[in-house]
Amino acid sequence: MLIRKYAVSDLEEMIKIWNEVVEEGIAFPQEEALELSNGMEFFASQSYCGVAEENGVIVGLYILHPNNVGRCGHICNASYAVDAECRGKHIGERLVKDCLFNAKRLGFGTLQFNAVVESNIHARHLYERLGFTQLGTIPKGFRMKDGHFESICLYYREL
């Protein structure tokens, strides 16, 4: 498996994977699916986008961007998406590790996750295994697709 910077030719597969996670409604705050036009703009606006490629097929991706501006601009944020058919193969772990490398390379000092859904135990265990610290929780901070609310956990790691 190759983790690399995305190319425009990857966009259709990236959008498909991104939209799977949005449609599931249990991890990303976004509610609207991307289309090619706004997807191209969305991914191009990130500080970095990485993809996981296996046998010529995109199986996962991440986006990396500042979490804030100015005096807090050294803190970055990221989101990860893995094709539903490829989960459980440690693709997410490879994406997070690559993201940590690229965040540091781009001059960020801290990676912060603002809204990890409390029930997303696989992501939470991964982040904790990779040295992230949970800062706390925000009760009822995330509206699930079915309408109920779950707490979100905030995590950070210095780079």
PDB file of C-alpha atoms in Angstrom:
ATOM      1  CA  MET A   1       0.000   0.000   0.000  1.00  0.00           C
ATOM      2  CA  LEU A   2       1.246   3.449  -0.940  1.00  0.00           C
ATOM      3  CA  ILE A   3       0.360   6.595   1.027  1.00  0.00           C
ATOM      4  CA  ARG A   4       0.955   9.634  -1.167  1.00  0.00           C
ATOM      5  CA  LYS A   5      -0.205  13.151  -1.996  1.00  0.00           C
ATOM      6  CA  TYR A   6      -3.484  13.152  -3.893  1.00  0.00           C
ATOM      7  CA  ALA A   7      -3.678  13.912  -7.601  1.00  0.00           C
ATOM      8  CA  VAL A   8      -6.598  15.402  -9.526  1.00  0.00           C
ATOM      9  CA  SER A   9      -7.072  11.991 -11.148  1.00  0.00           C
ATOM     10  CA  ASP A  10      -7.906  10.596  -7.660  1.00  0.00           C
ATOM     11  CA  LEU A  11     -10.818  12.954  -7.060  1.00  0.00           C
ATOM     12  CA  GLU A  12     -13.690  10.699  -8.143  1.00  0.00           C
ATOM     13  CA  GLU A  13     -12.545   7.886  -5.840  1.00  0.00           C
ATOM     14  CA  MET A  14     -11.806  10.335  -3.011  1.00  0.00           C
ATOM     15  CA  ILE A  15     -15.253  11.901  -3.290  1.00  0.00           C
ATOM     16  CA  LYS A  16     -16.892   8.465  -3.265  1.00  0.00           C
ATOM     17  CA  ILE A  17     -15.089   7.501  -0.037  1.00  0.00           C
ATOM     18  CA  TRP A  18     -15.670  10.900   1.581  1.00  0.00           C
ATOM     19  CA  ASN A  19     -19.370  10.745   0.746  1.00  0.00           C
ATOM     20  CA  GLU A  20     -19.669   7.243   2.245  1.00  0.00           C
ATOM     21  CA  VAL A  21     -18.578   8.635   5.606  1.00  0.00           C
ATOM     22  CA  VAL A  22     -20.841  11.683   5.290  1.00  0.00           C
ATOM     23  CA  GLU A  23     -23.802   9.456   4.388  1.00  0.00           C
ATOM     24  CA  GLU A  24     -23.165   7.139   7.352  1.00  0.00           C
ATOM     25  CA  GLY A  25     -23.733  10.172   9.557  1.00  0.00           C
ATOM     26  CA  ILE A  26     -21.745   8.872  12.526  1.00  0.00           C
ATOM     27  CA  ALA A  27     -18.314  10.519  12.215  1.00  0.00           C
ATOM     28  CA  PHE A  28     -18.088  13.646  10.011  1.00  0.00           C
ATOM     29  CA  PRO A  29     -20.000  16.849  10.840  1.00  0.00           C
ATOM     30  CA  GLN A  30     -20.742  17.480   7.162  1.00  0.00           C
ATOM     31  CA  GLU A  31     -24.241  16.643   5.951  1.00  0.00           C
ATOM     32  CA  GLU A  32     -23.973  17.485   2.253  1.00  0.00           C
ATOM     33  CA  ALA A  33     -22.309  15.138  -0.204  1.00  0.00           C
ATOM     34  CA  LEU A  34     -19.520  16.429  -2.407  1.00  0.00           C
ATOM     35  CA  GLU A  35     -19.803  16.525  -6.162  1.00  0.00           C
ATOM     36  CA  LEU A  36     -16.894  16.750  -8.559  1.00  0.00           C
ATOM     37  CA  SER A  37     -17.059  20.562  -8.833  1.00  0.00           C
ATOM     38  CA  ASN A  38     -17.157  21.406  -5.126  1.00  0.00           C
ATOM     39  CA  GLY A  39     -15.068  18.342  -4.228  1.00  0.00           C
ATOM     40  CA  MET A  40     -12.235  19.587  -6.418  1.00  0.00           C
ATOM     41  CA  GLU A  41     -12.368  22.949  -4.647  1.00  0.00           C
ATOM     42  CA  PHE A  42     -12.687  21.352  -1.181  1.00  0.00           C
ATOM     43  CA  PHE A  43      -9.649  19.101  -1.520  1.00  0.00           C
ATOM     44  CA  ALA A  44      -7.569  21.794  -3.268  1.00  0.00           C
ATOM     45  CA  SER A  45      -8.230  24.184  -0.351  1.00  0.00           C
ATOM     46  CA  GLN A  46      -6.558  21.896   2.196  1.00  0.00           C
ATOM     47  CA  SER A  47      -2.963  22.333   3.328  1.00  0.00           C
ATOM     48  CA  TYR A  48      -2.377  18.705   2.316  1.00  0.00           C
ATOM     49  CA  CYS A  49      -4.436  15.721   1.196  1.00  0.00           C
ATOM     50  CA  GLY A  50      -3.035  12.231   1.347  1.00  0.00           C
ATOM     51  CA  VAL A  51      -4.458   9.074  -0.188  1.00  0.00           C
ATOM     52  CA  ALA A  52      -3.936   5.397   0.474  1.00  0.00           C
ATOM     53  CA  GLU A  53      -3.564   3.527  -2.803  1.00  0.00           C
ATOM     54  CA  GLU A  54      -3.644  -0.242  -3.062  1.00  0.00           C
ATOM     55  CA  ASN A  55      -3.253  -1.984  -6.418  1.00  0.00           C
ATOM     56  CA  GLY A  56      -4.061   1.255  -8.222  1.00  0.00           C
ATOM     57  CA  VAL A  57      -7.271   1.894  -6.250  1.00  0.00           C
ATOM     58  CA  ILE A  58      -7.781   4.654  -3.679  1.00  0.00           C
ATOM     59  CA  VAL A  59      -8.899   2.992  -0.433  1.00  0.00           C
ATOM     60  CA  GLY A  60      -8.583   5.904   1.991  1.00  0.00           C
ATOM     61  CA  LEU A  61      -7.691   9.554   2.352  1.00  0.00           C
ATOM     62  CA  TYR A  62      -7.078  12.368   4.769  1.00  0.00           C
ATOM     63  CA  ILE A  63      -7.295  16.132   4.754  1.00  0.00           C
ATOM     64  CA  LEU A  64      -4.987  18.386   6.763  1.00  0.00           C
ATOM     65  CA  HIS A  65      -5.500  22.094   7.398  1.00  0.00           C
ATOM     66  CA  PRO A  66      -5.037  24.780  10.076  1.00  0.00           C
ATOM     67  CA  ASN A  67      -7.401  24.436  13.019  1.00  0.00           C
ATOM     68  CA  ASN A  68      -7.413  28.197  13.477  1.00  0.00           C
ATOM     69  CA  VAL A  69      -5.615  31.344  12.291  1.00  0.00           C
ATOM     70  CA  GLY A  70      -3.021  33.801  13.506  1.00  0.00           C
ATOM     71  CA  ARG A  71      -1.665  33.078  16.977  1.00  0.00           C
ATOM     72  CA  CYS A  72      -3.276  29.616  16.868  1.00  0.00           C
ATOM     73  CA  GLY A  73      -2.272  28.874  13.277  1.00  0.00           C
ATOM     74  CA  HIS A  74       0.417  26.401  14.391  1.00  0.00           C
ATOM     75  CA  ILE A  75      -2.347  23.969  15.415  1.00  0.00           C
ATOM     76  CA  CYS A  76      -3.703  21.818  12.623  1.00  0.00           C
ATOM     77  CA  ASN A  77      -6.742  19.603  12.224  1.00  0.00           C
ATOM     78  CA  ALA A  78      -7.337  16.530  10.100  1.00  0.00           C
ATOM     79  CA  SER A  79     -10.060  14.145   8.987  1.00  0.00           C
ATOM     80  CA  TYR A  80      -9.682  10.582   7.762  1.00  0.00           C
ATOM     81  CA  ALA A  81     -11.882   8.393   5.573  1.00  0.00           C
ATOM     82  CA  VAL A  82     -11.424   4.735   4.636  1.00  0.00           C
ATOM     83  CA  ASP A  83     -13.484   2.886   2.048  1.00  0.00           C
ATOM     84  CA  ALA A  84     -16.160   0.892   3.890  1.00  0.00           C
ATOM     85  CA  GLU A  85     -15.073  -2.347   2.189  1.00  0.00           C
ATOM     86  CA  CYS A  86     -11.458  -1.865   3.314  1.00  0.00           C
ATOM     87  CA  ARG A  87     -11.895  -1.053   6.994  1.00  0.00           C
ATOM     88  CA  GLY A  88     -10.131  -3.169   9.589  1.00  0.00           C
ATOM     89  CA  LYS A  89      -6.895  -3.354   7.593  1.00  0.00           C
ATOM     90  CA  HIS A  90      -5.040  -0.624   9.542  1.00  0.00           C
ATOM     91  CA  ILE A  91      -5.338   1.826   6.642  1.00  0.00           C
ATOM     92  CA  GLY A  92      -6.446   4.531   9.071  1.00  0.00           C
ATOM     93  CA  GLU A  93      -3.319   4.049  11.144  1.00  0.00           C
ATOM     94  CA  ARG A  94      -1.111   4.469   8.086  1.00  0.00           C
ATOM     95  CA  LEU A  95      -3.037   7.603   7.121  1.00  0.00           C
ATOM     96  CA  VAL A  96      -2.701   9.140  10.599  1.00  0.00           C
ATOM     97  CA  LYS A  97       1.042   8.417  10.694  1.00  0.00           C
ATOM     98  CA  ASP A  98       1.521  10.005   7.271  1.00  0.00           C
ATOM     99  CA  CYS A  99      -0.575  12.960   8.378  1.00  0.00           C
ATOM    100  CA  LEU A 100       1.614  13.453  11.463  1.00  0.00           C
ATOM    101  CA  PHE A 101       4.703  13.446   9.259  1.00  0.00           C
ATOM    102  CA  ASN A 102       3.254  15.949   6.778  1.00  0.00           C
ATOM    103  CA  ALA A 103       1.829  18.207   9.483  1.00  0.00           C
ATOM    104  CA  LYS A 104       5.287  18.538  11.028  1.00  0.00           C
ATOM    105  CA  ARG A 105       6.881  18.967   7.598  1.00  0.00           C
ATOM    106  CA  LEU A 106       4.465  21.842   6.893  1.00  0.00           C
ATOM    107  CA  GLY A 107       5.458  23.574  10.122  1.00  0.00           C
ATOM    108  CA  PHE A 108       2.521  22.749  12.358  1.00  0.00           C
ATOM    109  CA  GLY A 109       3.326  22.108  16.030  1.00  0.00           C
ATOM    110  CA  THR A 110       0.173  20.370  17.240  1.00  0.00           C
ATOM    111  CA  LEU A 111      -2.543  18.212  15.687  1.00  0.00           C
ATOM    112  CA  GLN A 112      -5.945  18.644  17.309  1.00  0.00           C
ATOM    113  CA  PHE A 113      -9.166  16.746  16.726  1.00  0.00           C
ATOM    114  CA  ASN A 114     -12.195  18.850  17.614  1.00  0.00           C
ATOM    115  CA  ALA A 115     -15.001  16.351  17.362  1.00  0.00           C
ATOM    116  CA  VAL A 116     -14.266  12.629  17.678  1.00  0.00           C
ATOM    117  CA  VAL A 117     -17.629  11.006  18.334  1.00  0.00           C
ATOM    118  CA  GLU A 118     -17.451   9.234  21.684  1.00  0.00           C
ATOM    119  CA  SER A 119     -18.860   5.971  20.276  1.00  0.00           C
ATOM    120  CA  ASN A 120     -16.173   5.899  17.535  1.00  0.00           C
ATOM    121  CA  ILE A 121     -14.056   3.585  19.667  1.00  0.00           C
ATOM    122  CA  HIS A 122     -11.831   2.383  16.825  1.00  0.00           C
ATOM    123  CA  ALA A 123     -10.683   5.923  16.051  1.00  0.00           C
ATOM    124  CA  ARG A 124     -10.335   6.796  19.727  1.00  0.00           C
ATOM    125  CA  HIS A 125      -8.210   3.718  20.453  1.00  0.00           C
ATOM    126  CA  LEU A 126      -6.039   4.451  17.413  1.00  0.00           C
ATOM    127  CA  TYR A 127      -5.438   8.049  18.454  1.00  0.00           C
ATOM    128  CA  GLU A 128      -4.608   7.051  22.020  1.00  0.00           C
ATOM    129  CA  ARG A 129      -2.252   4.307  20.797  1.00  0.00           C
ATOM    130  CA  LEU A 130      -0.476   6.913  18.645  1.00  0.00           C
ATOM    131  CA  GLY A 131       0.082   9.228  21.593  1.00  0.00           C
ATOM    132  CA  PHE A 132      -2.873  11.614  21.412  1.00  0.00           C
ATOM    133  CA  THR A 133      -4.222  12.968  24.689  1.00  0.00           C
ATOM    134  CA  GLN A 134      -7.939  13.392  25.271  1.00  0.00           C
ATOM    135  CA  LEU A 135      -8.661  16.896  26.537  1.00  0.00           C
ATOM    136  CA  GLY A 136     -12.270  16.285  27.533  1.00  0.00           C
ATOM    137  CA  THR A 137     -15.734  15.769  26.140  1.00  0.00           C
ATOM    138  CA  ILE A 138     -18.562  17.985  25.005  1.00  0.00           C
ATOM    139  CA  PRO A 139     -21.856  16.384  26.005  1.00  0.00           C
ATOM    140  CA  LYS A 140     -24.318  16.043  23.130  1.00  0.00           C
ATOM    141  CA  GLY A 141     -21.878  17.740  20.769  1.00  0.00           C
ATOM    142  CA  PHE A 142     -22.678  15.614  17.712  1.00  0.00           C
ATOM    143  CA  ARG A 143     -26.056  14.998  16.098  1.00  0.00           C
ATOM    144  CA  MET A 144     -26.097  11.486  14.688  1.00  0.00           C
ATOM    145  CA  LYS A 145     -27.877  10.711  11.422  1.00  0.00           C
ATOM    146  CA  ASP A 146     -30.855   9.254  13.302  1.00  0.00           C
ATOM    147  CA  GLY A 147     -31.235  12.511  15.240  1.00  0.00           C
ATOM    148  CA  HIS A 148     -29.943  11.521  18.687  1.00  0.00           C
ATOM    149  CA  PHE A 149     -26.978  13.331  20.186  1.00  0.00           C
ATOM    150  CA  GLU A 150     -23.673  11.870  21.345  1.00  0.00           C
ATOM    151  CA  SER A 151     -20.756  13.416  23.147  1.00  0.00           C
ATOM    152  CA  ILE A 152     -17.627  14.383  21.262  1.00  0.00           C
ATOM    153  CA  CYS A 153     -14.067  14.007  22.499  1.00  0.00           C
ATOM    154  CA  LEU A 154     -11.280  16.485  21.882  1.00  0.00           C
ATOM    155  CA  TYR A 155      -7.781  15.129  21.310  1.00  0.00           C
ATOM    156  CA  TYR A 156      -4.375  16.642  20.628  1.00  0.00           C
ATOM    157  CA  ARG A 157      -0.792  15.596  20.064  1.00  0.00           C
ATOM    158  CA  GLU A 158       2.318  17.710  19.815  1.00  0.00           C
ATOM    159  CA  LEU A 159       4.344  17.035  16.690  1.00  0.00           C
TER     160      LEU A 159
END
